Amino acid sequence: MRINVTGNAGSGKSTLSQRLASELRLPLVEMDRIIWQPGWQSTPSEVCREQLSRLLQADAWVLDGVSRQGRQKADFIVFLDFPRRVCAWRCAQRNWRYLLSSRPGLPDGCPEWQIVPTLIRIIMDFPNKARPVILEDIATSKGSAVVIQSAADLANFIETVPSLQNHAHF
């Protein structure tokens, strides 16, 4: 089973990915660990593609992050499609906790205060840039997908998680 949890910054990708990986006993692949080096230095794109390609060759995983390559290889896509205001609020809450240190899933030397302008730009641009591409990938996917747009949608999805293992398309 290959699951990609995707969505805007602050949508809850990491939280849900960790939960799915734990409950379904699948390896967790975190895009933040591939994309970022210590001190918020970007990993060269060719190195990112190679690392991700190697990790996605496995038969089972939960991918936490926005990756077209991941969506194309996934059997199941979970799109956390929350409004910008929700994502911005969640980022603000998260950033406050890790203002001076690296949050889990990131390399050392990545305090949140250094990435705030980038996060704001990502959150604001997401509906017009990344969202249409994700929806297109979902529409043409050979696997299954769910689009979660509210806390109620998320709660309903989480209730179905144990049954995900039983679906024939996995």
Short mmCIF file of C-alpha atoms in Angstrom, two decimals:
data_model
loop_
_atom_site.label_atom_id
_atom_site.label_comp_id
_atom_site.label_asym_id
_atom_site.label_seq_id
_atom_site.Cartn_x
_atom_site.Cartn_y
_atom_site.Cartn_z
CA MET A 1 0.00 0.00 0.00
CA ARG A 2 1.37 3.39 -1.04
CA ILE A 3 -0.30 6.47 0.42
CA ASN A 4 0.50 10.12 -0.31
CA VAL A 5 -0.80 12.69 2.17
CA THR A 6 -0.62 16.04 0.41
CA GLY A 7 -1.86 19.58 0.95
CA ASN A 8 -0.91 23.13 1.80
CA ALA A 9 1.61 24.08 4.48
CA GLY A 10 -0.13 23.80 7.84
CA SER A 11 -2.89 21.49 6.56
CA GLY A 12 -1.89 18.66 8.90
CA LYS A 13 0.07 16.45 6.48
CA SER A 14 2.72 15.42 8.99
CA THR A 15 0.26 14.69 11.79
CA LEU A 16 -1.98 12.56 9.58
CA SER A 17 0.96 10.85 7.83
CA GLN A 18 2.49 9.83 11.15
CA ARG A 19 -0.84 8.47 12.33
CA LEU A 20 -1.46 6.51 9.12
CA ALA A 21 2.08 5.10 9.10
CA SER A 22 1.70 4.00 12.72
CA GLU A 23 -1.79 2.52 12.44
CA LEU A 24 -1.14 0.77 9.13
CA ARG A 25 2.44 -0.21 10.08
CA LEU A 26 3.93 1.39 6.99
CA PRO A 27 7.25 3.21 6.57
CA LEU A 28 6.99 7.00 6.68
CA VAL A 29 8.71 9.06 3.99
CA GLU A 30 8.95 12.75 4.95
CA MET A 31 9.49 15.24 2.14
CA ASP A 32 10.86 17.82 4.58
CA ARG A 33 13.78 15.49 5.38
CA ILE A 34 14.53 15.18 1.65
CA ILE A 35 14.03 18.82 0.63
CA TRP A 36 15.81 20.57 3.51
CA GLN A 37 19.39 20.48 4.77
CA PRO A 38 20.53 22.03 8.07
CA GLY A 39 20.02 25.79 8.21
CA TRP A 40 17.07 25.71 5.76
CA GLN A 41 19.43 25.05 2.87
CA SER A 42 17.66 23.44 -0.09
CA THR A 43 18.80 20.04 -1.23
CA PRO A 44 19.69 20.20 -4.95
CA SER A 45 16.64 19.15 -7.01
CA GLU A 46 18.47 16.28 -8.74
CA VAL A 47 19.48 14.86 -5.35
CA CYS A 48 15.88 15.21 -4.11
CA ARG A 49 14.51 13.38 -7.16
CA GLU A 50 17.05 10.56 -6.77
CA GLN A 51 16.39 10.12 -3.04
CA LEU A 52 12.63 10.22 -3.48
CA SER A 53 12.71 7.87 -6.45
CA ARG A 54 14.71 5.34 -4.46
CA LEU A 55 12.36 5.56 -1.44
CA LEU A 56 9.22 5.32 -3.58
CA GLN A 57 10.34 2.07 -5.19
CA ALA A 58 9.23 0.24 -2.06
CA ASP A 59 5.93 -1.63 -2.15
CA ALA A 60 4.52 0.19 0.86
CA TRP A 61 4.89 3.67 2.38
CA VAL A 62 3.15 6.80 3.57
CA LEU A 63 4.55 9.89 1.87
CA ASP A 64 4.17 13.11 3.84
CA GLY A 65 4.38 15.98 1.37
CA VAL A 66 3.60 17.58 -1.93
CA SER A 67 5.18 15.55 -4.71
CA ARG A 68 3.86 14.83 -8.17
CA GLN A 69 6.15 11.81 -8.33
CA GLY A 70 4.64 10.58 -5.06
CA ARG A 71 1.07 11.12 -6.25
CA GLN A 72 1.80 9.22 -9.46
CA LYS A 73 3.18 6.23 -7.54
CA ALA A 74 0.52 6.27 -4.81
CA ASP A 75 -2.30 3.75 -4.58
CA PHE A 76 -4.20 6.20 -2.42
CA ILE A 77 -3.98 10.01 -2.24
CA VAL A 78 -5.22 11.95 0.77
CA PHE A 79 -5.55 15.63 -0.13
CA LEU A 80 -5.93 17.88 2.90
CA ASP A 81 -7.66 20.76 1.12
CA PHE A 82 -8.27 23.16 3.99
CA PRO A 83 -8.83 26.92 3.51
CA ARG A 84 -5.80 29.20 3.63
CA ARG A 85 -6.95 30.79 6.88
CA VAL A 86 -6.93 27.37 8.59
CA CYS A 87 -3.47 26.54 7.24
CA ALA A 88 -2.10 29.95 8.21
CA TRP A 89 -3.46 29.62 11.74
CA ARG A 90 -2.00 26.11 12.14
CA CYS A 91 1.38 27.30 10.85
CA ALA A 92 1.33 30.19 13.31
CA GLN A 93 0.61 27.80 16.19
CA ARG A 94 3.34 25.41 15.05
CA ASN A 95 5.85 28.18 14.38
CA TRP A 96 5.37 29.58 17.85
CA ARG A 97 6.29 26.26 19.47
CA TYR A 98 9.39 25.80 17.29
CA LEU A 99 10.31 29.45 16.86
CA LEU A 100 13.91 28.93 17.97
CA SER A 101 14.41 25.22 17.26
CA SER A 102 13.84 22.63 14.56
CA ARG A 103 10.50 20.87 14.69
CA PRO A 104 10.36 17.09 14.37
CA GLY A 105 10.87 15.96 10.78
CA LEU A 106 13.41 18.68 9.97
CA PRO A 107 17.20 18.68 10.15
CA ASP A 108 19.02 20.63 12.86
CA GLY A 109 19.37 24.36 12.44
CA CYS A 110 15.91 24.97 10.98
CA PRO A 111 14.10 27.26 13.43
CA GLU A 112 10.67 28.28 12.22
CA TRP A 113 11.27 32.04 12.41
CA GLN A 114 13.64 31.73 9.43
CA ILE A 115 11.01 30.21 7.14
CA VAL A 116 7.99 32.44 7.95
CA PRO A 117 8.13 34.54 4.74
CA THR A 118 8.40 31.37 2.63
CA LEU A 119 5.49 29.72 4.47
CA ILE A 120 3.30 32.77 3.95
CA ARG A 121 4.06 32.73 0.22
CA ILE A 122 3.40 28.96 0.00
CA ILE A 123 0.08 29.26 1.84
CA MET A 124 -1.08 32.22 -0.24
CA ASP A 125 -0.02 30.73 -3.61
CA PHE A 126 -1.22 27.17 -2.95
CA PRO A 127 -4.86 27.53 -4.18
CA ASN A 128 -3.75 28.91 -7.55
CA LYS A 129 -0.56 26.94 -8.13
CA ALA A 130 -0.36 23.57 -6.38
CA ARG A 131 -4.06 22.84 -5.77
CA PRO A 132 -5.08 22.63 -9.46
CA VAL A 133 -2.18 20.29 -10.21
CA ILE A 134 -3.05 18.03 -7.27
CA LEU A 135 -6.72 17.90 -8.33
CA GLU A 136 -5.68 17.07 -11.90
CA ASP A 137 -3.43 14.28 -10.64
CA ILE A 138 -6.27 12.92 -8.51
CA ALA A 139 -8.63 12.97 -11.51
CA THR A 140 -6.17 11.00 -13.65
CA SER A 141 -4.86 8.72 -10.90
CA LYS A 142 -5.13 4.95 -11.31
CA GLY A 143 -5.55 4.65 -7.53
CA SER A 144 -8.11 6.05 -5.14
CA ALA A 145 -8.24 9.41 -3.45
CA VAL A 146 -10.04 11.38 -0.81
CA VAL A 147 -10.28 15.17 -0.60
CA ILE A 148 -10.66 16.39 2.98
CA GLN A 149 -11.97 19.94 3.37
CA SER A 150 -13.19 20.09 6.97
CA ALA A 151 -12.60 18.73 10.45
CA ALA A 152 -15.69 16.54 9.97
CA ASP A 153 -14.28 15.10 6.73
CA LEU A 154 -11.03 14.34 8.54
CA ALA A 155 -12.79 12.66 11.46
CA ASN A 156 -14.84 10.51 9.04
CA PHE A 157 -11.69 9.54 7.15
CA ILE A 158 -9.81 8.60 10.32
CA GLU A 159 -12.69 6.30 11.29
CA THR A 160 -12.13 4.38 8.03
CA VAL A 161 -8.36 3.93 8.45
CA PRO A 162 -8.41 0.38 9.85
CA SER A 163 -10.51 -0.70 6.87
CA LEU A 164 -8.08 0.78 4.34
CA GLN A 165 -5.96 -2.37 4.55
CA ASN A 166 -8.91 -4.43 3.31
CA HIS A 167 -9.52 -2.51 0.08
CA ALA A 168 -8.87 -4.58 -3.02
CA HIS A 169 -7.03 -1.77 -4.84
CA PHE A 170 -4.25 -1.97 -2.27
#
